[in-house]
Coordinates of C-alpha atoms and ligand atoms in Angstrom, one line a residue:
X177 CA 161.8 203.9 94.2
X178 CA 159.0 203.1 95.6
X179 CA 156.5 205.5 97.7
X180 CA 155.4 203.1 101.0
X181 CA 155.4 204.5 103.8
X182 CA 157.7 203.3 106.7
X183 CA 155.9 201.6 108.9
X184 CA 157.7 202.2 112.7
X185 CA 156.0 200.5 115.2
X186 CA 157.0 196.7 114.3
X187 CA 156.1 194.4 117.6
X188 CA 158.7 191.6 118.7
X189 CA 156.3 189.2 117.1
X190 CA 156.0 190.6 113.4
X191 CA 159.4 190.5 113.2
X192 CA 160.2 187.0 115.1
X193 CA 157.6 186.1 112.6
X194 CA 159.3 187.0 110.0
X195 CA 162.8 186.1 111.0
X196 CA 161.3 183.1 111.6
X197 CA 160.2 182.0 107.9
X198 CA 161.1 179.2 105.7
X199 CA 164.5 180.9 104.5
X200 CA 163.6 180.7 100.9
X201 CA 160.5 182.7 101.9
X202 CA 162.4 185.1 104.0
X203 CA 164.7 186.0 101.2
X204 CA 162.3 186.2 98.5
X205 CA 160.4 189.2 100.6
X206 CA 163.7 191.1 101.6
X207 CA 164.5 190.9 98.0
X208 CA 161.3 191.6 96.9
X209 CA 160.9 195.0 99.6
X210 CA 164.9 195.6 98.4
X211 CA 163.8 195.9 94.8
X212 CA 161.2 198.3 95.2
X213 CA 163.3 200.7 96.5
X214 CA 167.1 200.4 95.7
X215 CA 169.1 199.3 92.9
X216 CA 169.2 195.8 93.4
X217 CA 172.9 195.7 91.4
X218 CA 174.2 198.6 93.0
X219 CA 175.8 199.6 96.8
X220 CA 177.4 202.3 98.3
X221 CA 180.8 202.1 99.3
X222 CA 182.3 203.5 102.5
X223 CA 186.1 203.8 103.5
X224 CA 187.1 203.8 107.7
X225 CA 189.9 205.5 109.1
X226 CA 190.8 205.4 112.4
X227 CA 192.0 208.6 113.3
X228 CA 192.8 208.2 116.8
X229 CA 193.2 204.1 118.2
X230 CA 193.2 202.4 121.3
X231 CA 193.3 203.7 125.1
X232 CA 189.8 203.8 125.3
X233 CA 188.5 203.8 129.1
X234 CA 184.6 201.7 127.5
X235 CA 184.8 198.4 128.5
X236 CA 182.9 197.1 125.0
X237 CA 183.7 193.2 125.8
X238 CA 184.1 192.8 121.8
X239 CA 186.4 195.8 121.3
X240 CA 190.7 195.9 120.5
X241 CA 190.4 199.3 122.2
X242 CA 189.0 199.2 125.0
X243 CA 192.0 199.5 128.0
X244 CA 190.6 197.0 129.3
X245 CA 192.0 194.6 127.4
X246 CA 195.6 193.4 126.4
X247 CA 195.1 193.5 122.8
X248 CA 197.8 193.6 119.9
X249 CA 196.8 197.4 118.7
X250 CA 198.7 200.2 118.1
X251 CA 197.9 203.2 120.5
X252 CA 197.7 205.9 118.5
X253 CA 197.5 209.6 119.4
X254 CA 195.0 211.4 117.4
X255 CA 196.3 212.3 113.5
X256 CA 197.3 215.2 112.3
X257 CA 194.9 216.9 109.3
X258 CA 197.6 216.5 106.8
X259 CA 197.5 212.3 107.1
X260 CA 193.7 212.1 107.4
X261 CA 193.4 214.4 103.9
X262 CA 195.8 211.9 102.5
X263 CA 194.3 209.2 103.3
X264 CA 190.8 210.4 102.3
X265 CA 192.2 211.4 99.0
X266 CA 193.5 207.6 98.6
X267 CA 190.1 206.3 99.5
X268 CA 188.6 208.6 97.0
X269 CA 191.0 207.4 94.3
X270 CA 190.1 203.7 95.2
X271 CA 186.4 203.8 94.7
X272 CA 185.1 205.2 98.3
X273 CA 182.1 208.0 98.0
X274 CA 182.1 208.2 101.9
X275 CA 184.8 208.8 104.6
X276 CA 184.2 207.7 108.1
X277 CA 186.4 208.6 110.4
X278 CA 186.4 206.5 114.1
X279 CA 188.2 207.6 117.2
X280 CA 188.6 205.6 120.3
X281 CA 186.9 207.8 122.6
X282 CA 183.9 207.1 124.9
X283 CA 182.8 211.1 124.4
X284 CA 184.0 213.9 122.4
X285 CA 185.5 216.8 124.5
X286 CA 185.5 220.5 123.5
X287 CA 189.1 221.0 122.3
X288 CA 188.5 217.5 119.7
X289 CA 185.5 218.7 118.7
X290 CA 187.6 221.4 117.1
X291 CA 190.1 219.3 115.5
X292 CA 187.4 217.1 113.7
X293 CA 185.7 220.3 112.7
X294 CA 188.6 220.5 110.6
X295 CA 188.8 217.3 109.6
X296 CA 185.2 217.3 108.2
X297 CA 185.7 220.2 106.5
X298 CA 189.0 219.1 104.6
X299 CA 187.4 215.7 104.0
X300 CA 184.3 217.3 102.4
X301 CA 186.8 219.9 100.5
X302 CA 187.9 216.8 98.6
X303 CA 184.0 216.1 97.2
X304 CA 183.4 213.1 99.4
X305 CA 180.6 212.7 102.1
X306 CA 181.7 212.4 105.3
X307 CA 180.6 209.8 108.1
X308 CA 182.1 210.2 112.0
X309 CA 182.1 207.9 114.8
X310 CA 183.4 209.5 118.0
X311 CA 181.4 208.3 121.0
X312 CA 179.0 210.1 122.7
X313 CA 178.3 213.8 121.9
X314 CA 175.9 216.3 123.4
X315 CA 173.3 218.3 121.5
X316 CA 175.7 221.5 121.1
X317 CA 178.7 219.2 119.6
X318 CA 176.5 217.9 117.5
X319 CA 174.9 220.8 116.1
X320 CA 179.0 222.0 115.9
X321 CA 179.3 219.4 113.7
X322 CA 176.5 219.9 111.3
X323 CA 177.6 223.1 111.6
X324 CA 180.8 222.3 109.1
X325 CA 178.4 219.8 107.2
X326 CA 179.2 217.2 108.7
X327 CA 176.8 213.9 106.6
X328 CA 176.4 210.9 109.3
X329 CA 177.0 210.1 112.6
X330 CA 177.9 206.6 113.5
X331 CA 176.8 205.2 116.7
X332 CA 175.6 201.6 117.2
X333 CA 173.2 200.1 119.6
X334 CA 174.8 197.3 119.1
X335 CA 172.1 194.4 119.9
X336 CA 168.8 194.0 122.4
X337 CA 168.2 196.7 125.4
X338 CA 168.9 193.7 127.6
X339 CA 171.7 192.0 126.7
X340 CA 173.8 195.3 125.9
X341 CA 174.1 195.0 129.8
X342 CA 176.4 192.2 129.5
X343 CA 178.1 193.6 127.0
X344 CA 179.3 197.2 127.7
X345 CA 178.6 198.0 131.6
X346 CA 180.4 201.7 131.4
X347 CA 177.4 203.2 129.9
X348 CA 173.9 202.6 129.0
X349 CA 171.4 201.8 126.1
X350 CA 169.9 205.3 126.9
X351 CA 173.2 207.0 126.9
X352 CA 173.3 205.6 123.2
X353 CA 169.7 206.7 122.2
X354 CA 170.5 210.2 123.5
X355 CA 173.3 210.2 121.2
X356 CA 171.4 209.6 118.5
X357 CA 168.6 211.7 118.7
X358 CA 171.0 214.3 119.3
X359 CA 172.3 213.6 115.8
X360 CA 168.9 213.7 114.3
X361 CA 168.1 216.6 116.3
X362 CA 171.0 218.2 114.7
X363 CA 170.1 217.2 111.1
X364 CA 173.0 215.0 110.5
X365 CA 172.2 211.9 108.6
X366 CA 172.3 208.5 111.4
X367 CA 174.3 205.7 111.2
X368 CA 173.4 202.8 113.4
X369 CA 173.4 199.3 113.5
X370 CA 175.4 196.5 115.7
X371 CA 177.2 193.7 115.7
X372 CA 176.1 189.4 115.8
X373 CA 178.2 187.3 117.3
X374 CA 177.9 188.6 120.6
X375 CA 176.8 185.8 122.4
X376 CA 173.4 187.4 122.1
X377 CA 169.9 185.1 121.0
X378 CA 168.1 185.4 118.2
X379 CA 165.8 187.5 119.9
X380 CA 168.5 190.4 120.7
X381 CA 168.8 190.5 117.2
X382 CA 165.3 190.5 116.4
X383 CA 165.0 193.3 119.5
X384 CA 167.7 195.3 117.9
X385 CA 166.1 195.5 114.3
X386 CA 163.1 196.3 116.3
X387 CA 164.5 199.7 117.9
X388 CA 166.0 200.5 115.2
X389 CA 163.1 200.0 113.0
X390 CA 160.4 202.2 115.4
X391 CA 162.9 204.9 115.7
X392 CA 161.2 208.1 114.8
X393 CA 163.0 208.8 111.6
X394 CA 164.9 205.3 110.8
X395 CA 168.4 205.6 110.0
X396 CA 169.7 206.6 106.9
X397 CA 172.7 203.5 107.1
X398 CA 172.0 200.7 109.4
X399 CA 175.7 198.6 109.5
X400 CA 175.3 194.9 110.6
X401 CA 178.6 193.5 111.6
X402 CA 179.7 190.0 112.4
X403 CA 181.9 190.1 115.6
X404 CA 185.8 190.5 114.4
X405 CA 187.2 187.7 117.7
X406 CA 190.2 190.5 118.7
X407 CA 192.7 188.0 120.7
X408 CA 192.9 190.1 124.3
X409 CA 189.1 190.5 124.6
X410 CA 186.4 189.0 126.7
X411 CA 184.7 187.7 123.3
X412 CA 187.8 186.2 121.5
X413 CA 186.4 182.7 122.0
X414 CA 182.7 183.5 120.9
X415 CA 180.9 180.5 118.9
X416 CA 181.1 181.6 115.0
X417 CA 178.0 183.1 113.7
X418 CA 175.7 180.6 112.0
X419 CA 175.8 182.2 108.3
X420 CA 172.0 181.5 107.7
X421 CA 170.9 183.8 110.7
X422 CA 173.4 186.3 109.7
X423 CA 172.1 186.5 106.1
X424 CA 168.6 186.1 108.0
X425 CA 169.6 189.6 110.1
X426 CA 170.5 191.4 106.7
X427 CA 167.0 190.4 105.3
X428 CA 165.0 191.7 108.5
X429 CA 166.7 195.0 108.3
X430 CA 165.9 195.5 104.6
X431 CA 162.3 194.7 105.2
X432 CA 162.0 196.4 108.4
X433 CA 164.1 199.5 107.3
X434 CA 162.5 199.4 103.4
X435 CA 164.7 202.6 102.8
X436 CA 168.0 202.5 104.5
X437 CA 171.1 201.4 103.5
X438 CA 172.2 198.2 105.1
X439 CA 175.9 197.9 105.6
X440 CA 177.5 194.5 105.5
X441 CA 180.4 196.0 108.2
X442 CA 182.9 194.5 110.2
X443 CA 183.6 190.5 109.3
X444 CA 183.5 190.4 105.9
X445 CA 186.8 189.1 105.3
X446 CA 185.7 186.0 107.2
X447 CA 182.6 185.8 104.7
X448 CA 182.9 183.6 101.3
X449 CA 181.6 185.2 98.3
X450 CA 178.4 183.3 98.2
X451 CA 177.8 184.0 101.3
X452 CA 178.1 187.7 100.4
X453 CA 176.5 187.5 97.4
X454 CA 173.2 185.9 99.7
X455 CA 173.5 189.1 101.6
X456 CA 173.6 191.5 98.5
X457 CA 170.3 189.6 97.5
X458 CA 168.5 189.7 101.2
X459 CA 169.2 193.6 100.9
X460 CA 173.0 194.3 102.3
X461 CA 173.7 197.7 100.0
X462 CA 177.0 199.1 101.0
X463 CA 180.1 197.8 102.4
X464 CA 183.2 199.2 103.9
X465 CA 185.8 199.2 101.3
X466 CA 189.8 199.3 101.8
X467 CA 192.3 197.1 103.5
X468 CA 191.6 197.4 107.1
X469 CA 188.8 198.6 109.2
X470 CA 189.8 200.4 112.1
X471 CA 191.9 198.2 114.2
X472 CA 191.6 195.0 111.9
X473 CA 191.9 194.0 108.5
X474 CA 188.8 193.9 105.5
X475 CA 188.6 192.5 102.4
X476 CA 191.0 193.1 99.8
X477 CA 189.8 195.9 97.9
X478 CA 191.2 193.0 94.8
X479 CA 189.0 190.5 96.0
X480 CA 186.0 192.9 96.5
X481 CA 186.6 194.7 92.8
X482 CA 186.4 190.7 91.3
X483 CA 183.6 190.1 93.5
X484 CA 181.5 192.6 92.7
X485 CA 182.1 192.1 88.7
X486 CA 181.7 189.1 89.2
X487 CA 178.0 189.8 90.4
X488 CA 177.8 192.3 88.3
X489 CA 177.2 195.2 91.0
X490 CA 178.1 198.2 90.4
X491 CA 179.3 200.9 93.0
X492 CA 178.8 204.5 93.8
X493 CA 182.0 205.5 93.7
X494 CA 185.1 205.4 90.9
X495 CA 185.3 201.6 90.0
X496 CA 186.0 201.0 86.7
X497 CA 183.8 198.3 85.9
X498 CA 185.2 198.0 82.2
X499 CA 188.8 197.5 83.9
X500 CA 187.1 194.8 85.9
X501 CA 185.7 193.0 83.5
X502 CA 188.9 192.8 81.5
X503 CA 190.0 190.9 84.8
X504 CA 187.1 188.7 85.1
X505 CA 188.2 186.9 81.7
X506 CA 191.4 186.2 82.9
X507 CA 190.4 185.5 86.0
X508 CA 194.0 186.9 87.5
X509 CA 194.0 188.5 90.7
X510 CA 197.4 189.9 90.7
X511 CA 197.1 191.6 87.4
X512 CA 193.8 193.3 88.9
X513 CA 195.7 194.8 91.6
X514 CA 197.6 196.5 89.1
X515 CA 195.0 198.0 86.9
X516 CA 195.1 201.7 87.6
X517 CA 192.2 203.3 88.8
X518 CA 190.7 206.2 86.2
X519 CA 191.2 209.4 88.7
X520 CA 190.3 211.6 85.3
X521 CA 187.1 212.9 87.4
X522 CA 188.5 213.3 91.0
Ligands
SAM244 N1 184.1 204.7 120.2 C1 183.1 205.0 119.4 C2 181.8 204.2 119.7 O1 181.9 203.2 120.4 O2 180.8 204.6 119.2 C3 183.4 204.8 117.9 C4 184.3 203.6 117.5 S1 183.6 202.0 117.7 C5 185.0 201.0 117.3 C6 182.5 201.8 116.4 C7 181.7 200.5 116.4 O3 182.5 199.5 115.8 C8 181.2 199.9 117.6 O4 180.0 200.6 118.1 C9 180.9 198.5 117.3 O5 179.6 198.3 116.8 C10 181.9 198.2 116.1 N2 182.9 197.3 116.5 C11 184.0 197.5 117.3 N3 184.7 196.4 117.5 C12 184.2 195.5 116.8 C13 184.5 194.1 116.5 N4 185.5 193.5 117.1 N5 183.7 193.4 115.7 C14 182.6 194.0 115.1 N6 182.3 195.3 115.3 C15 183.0 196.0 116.1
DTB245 C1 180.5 200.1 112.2 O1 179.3 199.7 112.4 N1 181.5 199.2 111.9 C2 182.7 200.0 111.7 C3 182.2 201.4 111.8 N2 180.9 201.3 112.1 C4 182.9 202.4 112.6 C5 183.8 199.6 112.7 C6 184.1 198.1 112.7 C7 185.3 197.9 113.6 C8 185.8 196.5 113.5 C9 186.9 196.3 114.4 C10 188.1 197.1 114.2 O2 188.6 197.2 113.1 O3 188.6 197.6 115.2
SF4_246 FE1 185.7 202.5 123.1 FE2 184.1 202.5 121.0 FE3 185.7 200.4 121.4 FE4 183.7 200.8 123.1 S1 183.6 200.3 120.9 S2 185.8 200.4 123.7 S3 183.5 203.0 123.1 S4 186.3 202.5 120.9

């Protein structure tokens, strides 16, 4: 690892600069910053769970949860303990290092706050780290949470401080950064990223890398997702993401943010594996890993296990690359799927 020093007060035009290069020059700088300080053939992996869906009163014009919308979901109350331990104990048994747990809410009230308390604490009982997205939170619930050891907080900005007008009018970019220095305040570990695919110019995305990149302490996981078009919502119709600019967003993060963790999130199903593998090389270094996300589907945790073999990465977590790469030979996804997964260490 390398012993730079993060540099945090990037202008628009360093980094339009630089999002701006001949791609081939782009890439071979992410990579080159990437190398110095990760593991370029190794990511983190991250399961979601949404432990409470839908009936959300934000009007987020991208999201399947919003009320707002008349969207295919599944309300769901919030779980009890016993179903979240299970499924974190799955997730641990597929290959996951990190739980994240995602409720529907615009801001955590008092008598949830106690409920996740628990949640956190069970999750972390079972050895993994634990990740929560919940909405907003005030400095006391977030020093609650840290309180139970609680590792990250997710909360994204999204894209630029001007078009996140267009996007979300219930709250505002401000009520976001409070959040987060809130977290950081509290010493939990941030999360934060957005999404492309928006609608939003190459400029929001180049404004969004920006703030996150000049934040006092930059965050520790920086997702990037690619809009999930959820039928019912204002941005079903969006224009596809061109794939170049997406890959170009990965690389700006990894040489903006040296140290984080870029996540490829939300849309990976929709990506091809050389598309992925582009990302892995501009500096993506986790993914979410399971079958759905919170409200939609991900890629197959099959396709991901032969992906990654096939690129030789290796994870965090409990994948058995030897079990792999008696797959890769036969090339046979359905006999992958039933490989079991070595749980002698869990
Ligand atoms: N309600 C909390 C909040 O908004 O912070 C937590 C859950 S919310 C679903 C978590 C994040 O998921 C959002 O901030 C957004 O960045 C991302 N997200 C939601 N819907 C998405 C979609 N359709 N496509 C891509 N990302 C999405
Ligand atoms: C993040 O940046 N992406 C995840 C996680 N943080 C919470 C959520 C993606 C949600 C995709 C749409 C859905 O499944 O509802
Ligand atoms: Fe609610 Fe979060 Fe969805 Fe916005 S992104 S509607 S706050 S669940």
């Amino acid at each position: 690892m390398s012993n730079q020093t993060i540099k945090n007060n990037w202008t628009t035009k360093e980094l339009e600069d630089m999002y701006n290069m001949p791609f081939n020059d782009l890439l071979w700088k992410a990579h080159e910053i990437h190398r110095e300080n990760h593991d370029p053939n190794k990511i983190q992996i991250s399961t979601l769970m949404s432990i409470k869906t839908g009936g959300c009163p934000e009007d987020c014009k991208y999201c399947s949860q919003s009320i707002r919308y008349d969207t295919d979901i599944n309300l769901e109350k919030t779980l009890p303990l016993s179903e979240i331990i299970k499924q974190a104990k799955d997730a641990k048994n597929t290959g996951a290092t990190r739980f994240c747990m995602g409720a529907a809410w615009r801001n955590l009230t008092n008598s949830n706050l106690a409920k996740v308390k628990e949640m956190v604490k069970g999750v972390k009982g079972l050895g993994l780290e634990t990740c929560v997205t919940l909405g907003m939170l005030t400095k006391n619930q977030a020093d609650e949470l840290k309180s139970v050891g609680l590792d990250y907080y997710n909360h994204n900005l999204d894209t630029s401080e001007e078009y996140y007008k267009k996007v979300v009018t219930t709250r505002t970019y401000q009520d976001r950064l409070d959040t987060i220095q809130h977290v950081r305040d509290a010493g939990i570990k941030v999360c934060c990223g957005g999404i492309i695919g928006l609608g939003e110019d190459g400029i929001d995305r180049i404004k969004l890398i920006q703030v996150l990149a000049n934040l006092d302490e930059q965050p520790e996981s920086v997702p990037i997702n690619k809009l999930v078009k959820v039928e019912g919502t204002p941005y079903s119709g969006n224009l596809n993401v061109d794939e170049f600019d997406f890959i170009r967003v990965i690389a700006l993060a990894r040489i903006a943010m040296p140290k984080s963790y870029v996540r490829l999130s939300a849309g990976r199903d929709t990506m091809n594996d050389q598309m992925q593998a582009l990302c892995f090389f501009a500096g993506a270094n986790s993914i979410f890993y399971g079958e759905e996300l919170l409200t939609t589907k991900n890629s197959t945790i099959k396709h991901d296990r032969k992906l990654l073999n096939n690129l030789k990465i290796k994870t965090d977590g409990h994948i058995e690359q030897d079990q792999c790469a008696l797959e890769t030979t036969s090339d046979n996804l359905t006999k992958l799927s039933d490989i079991p997964i070595n749980t002698s260490n869990l």
